[in-house]
Coordinates of N, CA, C and O in Angstrom, one line a residue:
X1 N -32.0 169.1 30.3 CA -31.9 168.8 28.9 C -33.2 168.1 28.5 O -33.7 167.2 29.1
X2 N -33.6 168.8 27.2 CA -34.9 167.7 27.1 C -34.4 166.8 25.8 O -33.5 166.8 25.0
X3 N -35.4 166.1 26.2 CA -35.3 164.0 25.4 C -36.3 164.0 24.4 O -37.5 163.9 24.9
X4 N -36.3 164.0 23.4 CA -37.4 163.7 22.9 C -37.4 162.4 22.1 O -36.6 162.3 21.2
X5 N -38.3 161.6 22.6 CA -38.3 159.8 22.4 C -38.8 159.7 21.1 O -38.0 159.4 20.2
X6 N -39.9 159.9 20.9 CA -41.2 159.6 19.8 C -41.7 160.8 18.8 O -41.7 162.1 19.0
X7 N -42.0 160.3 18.1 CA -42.9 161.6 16.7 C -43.9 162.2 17.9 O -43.5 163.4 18.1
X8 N -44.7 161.9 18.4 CA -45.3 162.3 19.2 C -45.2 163.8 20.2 O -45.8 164.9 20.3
X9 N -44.0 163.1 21.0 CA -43.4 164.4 21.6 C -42.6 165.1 20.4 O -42.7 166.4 20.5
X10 N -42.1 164.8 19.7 CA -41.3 165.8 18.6 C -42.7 166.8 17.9 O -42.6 168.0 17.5
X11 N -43.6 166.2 17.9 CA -45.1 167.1 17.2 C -45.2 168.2 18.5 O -45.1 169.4 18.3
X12 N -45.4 167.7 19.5 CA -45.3 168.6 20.7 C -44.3 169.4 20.9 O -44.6 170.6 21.0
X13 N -43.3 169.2 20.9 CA -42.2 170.0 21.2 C -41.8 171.5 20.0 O -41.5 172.6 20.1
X14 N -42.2 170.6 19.2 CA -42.2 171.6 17.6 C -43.5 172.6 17.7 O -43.3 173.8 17.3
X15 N -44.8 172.1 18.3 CA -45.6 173.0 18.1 C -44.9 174.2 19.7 O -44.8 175.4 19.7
X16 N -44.7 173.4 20.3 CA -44.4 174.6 21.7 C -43.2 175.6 21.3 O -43.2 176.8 21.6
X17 N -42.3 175.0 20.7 CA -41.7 175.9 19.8 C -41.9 177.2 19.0 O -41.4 178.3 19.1
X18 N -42.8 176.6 18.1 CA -43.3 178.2 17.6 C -44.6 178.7 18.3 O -45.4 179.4 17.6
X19 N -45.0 178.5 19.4 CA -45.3 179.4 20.1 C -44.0 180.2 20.9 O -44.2 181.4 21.1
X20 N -43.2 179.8 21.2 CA -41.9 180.6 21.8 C -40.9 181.4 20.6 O -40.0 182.1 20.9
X21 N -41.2 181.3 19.8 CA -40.7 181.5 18.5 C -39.7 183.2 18.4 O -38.6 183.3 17.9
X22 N -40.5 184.1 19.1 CA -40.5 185.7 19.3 C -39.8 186.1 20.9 O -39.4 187.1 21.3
X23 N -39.9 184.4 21.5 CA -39.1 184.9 22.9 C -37.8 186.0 22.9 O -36.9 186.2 22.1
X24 N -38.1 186.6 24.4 CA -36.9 187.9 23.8 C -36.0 187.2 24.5 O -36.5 186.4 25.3
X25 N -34.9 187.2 24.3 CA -33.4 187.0 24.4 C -33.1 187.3 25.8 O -33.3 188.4 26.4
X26 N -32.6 185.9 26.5 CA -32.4 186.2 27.9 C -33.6 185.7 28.8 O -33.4 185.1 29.8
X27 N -34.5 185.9 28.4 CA -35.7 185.3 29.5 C -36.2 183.8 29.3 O -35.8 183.0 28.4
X28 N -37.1 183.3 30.3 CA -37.4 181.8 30.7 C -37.4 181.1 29.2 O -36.7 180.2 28.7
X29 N -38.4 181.9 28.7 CA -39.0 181.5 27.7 C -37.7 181.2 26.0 O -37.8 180.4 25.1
X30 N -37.0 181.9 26.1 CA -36.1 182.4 24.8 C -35.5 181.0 25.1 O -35.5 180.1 24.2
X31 N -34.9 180.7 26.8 CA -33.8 179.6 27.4 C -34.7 178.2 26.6 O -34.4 177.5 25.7
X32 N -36.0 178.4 27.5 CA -36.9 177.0 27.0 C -36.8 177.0 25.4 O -36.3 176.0 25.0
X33 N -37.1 177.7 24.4 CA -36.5 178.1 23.6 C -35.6 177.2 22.5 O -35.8 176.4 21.6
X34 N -34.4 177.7 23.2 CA -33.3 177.0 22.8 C -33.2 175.8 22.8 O -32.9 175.1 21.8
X35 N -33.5 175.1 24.2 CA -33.5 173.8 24.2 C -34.5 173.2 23.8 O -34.1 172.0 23.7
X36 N -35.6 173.2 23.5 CA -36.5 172.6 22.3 C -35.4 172.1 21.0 O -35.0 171.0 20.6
X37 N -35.1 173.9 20.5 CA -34.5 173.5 19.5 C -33.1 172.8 19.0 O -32.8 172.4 17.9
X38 N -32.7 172.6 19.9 CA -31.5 171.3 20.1 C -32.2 170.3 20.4 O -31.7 169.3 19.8
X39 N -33.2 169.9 21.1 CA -33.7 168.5 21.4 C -34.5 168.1 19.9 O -34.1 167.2 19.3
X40 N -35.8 169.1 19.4 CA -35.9 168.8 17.7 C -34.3 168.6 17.0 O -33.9 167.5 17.0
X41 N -33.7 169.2 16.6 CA -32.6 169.0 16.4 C -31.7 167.4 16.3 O -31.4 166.7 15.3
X42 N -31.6 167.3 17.6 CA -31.3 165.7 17.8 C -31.9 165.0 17.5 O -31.3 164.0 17.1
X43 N -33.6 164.8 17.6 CA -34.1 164.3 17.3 C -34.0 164.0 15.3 O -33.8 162.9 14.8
X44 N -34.2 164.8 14.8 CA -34.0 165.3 13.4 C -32.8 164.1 12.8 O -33.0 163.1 12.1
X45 N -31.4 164.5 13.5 CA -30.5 163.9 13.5 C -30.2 162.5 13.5 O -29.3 161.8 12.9
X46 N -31.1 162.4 14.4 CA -31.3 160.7 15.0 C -31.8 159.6 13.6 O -31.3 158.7 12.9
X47 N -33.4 160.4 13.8 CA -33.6 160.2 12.0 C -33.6 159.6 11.2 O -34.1 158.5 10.8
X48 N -32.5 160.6 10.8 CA -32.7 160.8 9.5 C -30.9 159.5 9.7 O -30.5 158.8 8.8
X49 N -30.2 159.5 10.8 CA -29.2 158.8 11.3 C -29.6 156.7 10.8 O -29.1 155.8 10.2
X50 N -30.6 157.1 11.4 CA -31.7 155.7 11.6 C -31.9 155.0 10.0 O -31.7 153.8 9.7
X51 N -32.4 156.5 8.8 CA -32.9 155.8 8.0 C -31.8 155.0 6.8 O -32.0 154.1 6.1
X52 N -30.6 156.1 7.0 CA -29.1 156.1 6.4 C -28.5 154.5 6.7 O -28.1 153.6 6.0
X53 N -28.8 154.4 8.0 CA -28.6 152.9 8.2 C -29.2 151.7 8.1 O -28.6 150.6 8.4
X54 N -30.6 151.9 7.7 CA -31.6 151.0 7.3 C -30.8 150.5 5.4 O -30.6 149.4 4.9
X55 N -30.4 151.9 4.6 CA -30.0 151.5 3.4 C -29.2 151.4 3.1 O -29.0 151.0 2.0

């Protein structure tokens, strides 16, 4: 499962992303893939979770 802590790795993770963007279905790449996009995801989540509770 990946973690993504900081803006930093979320800039990374997002850019490695759409280079995987076209992965075919089923291979290393589609898998790694997916779980980017759940880890942006949570991160996203987290957030926007964070700023809801600041106001």
């Amino acid at each position: 499962m990946i973690k993504i802590k900081n803006e930093a790795e979320y800039e990374k993770a997002s850019e490695r992303a759409d280079k995987l963007y076209n992965a075919k279905k089923g291979s290393s790449d589609y898998n790694e893939l997916q779980a980017l996009l759940k880890a942006l995801k949570a991160y996203e989540d987290d957030f926007v979770k964070m700023l809801k509770d600041e106001y």
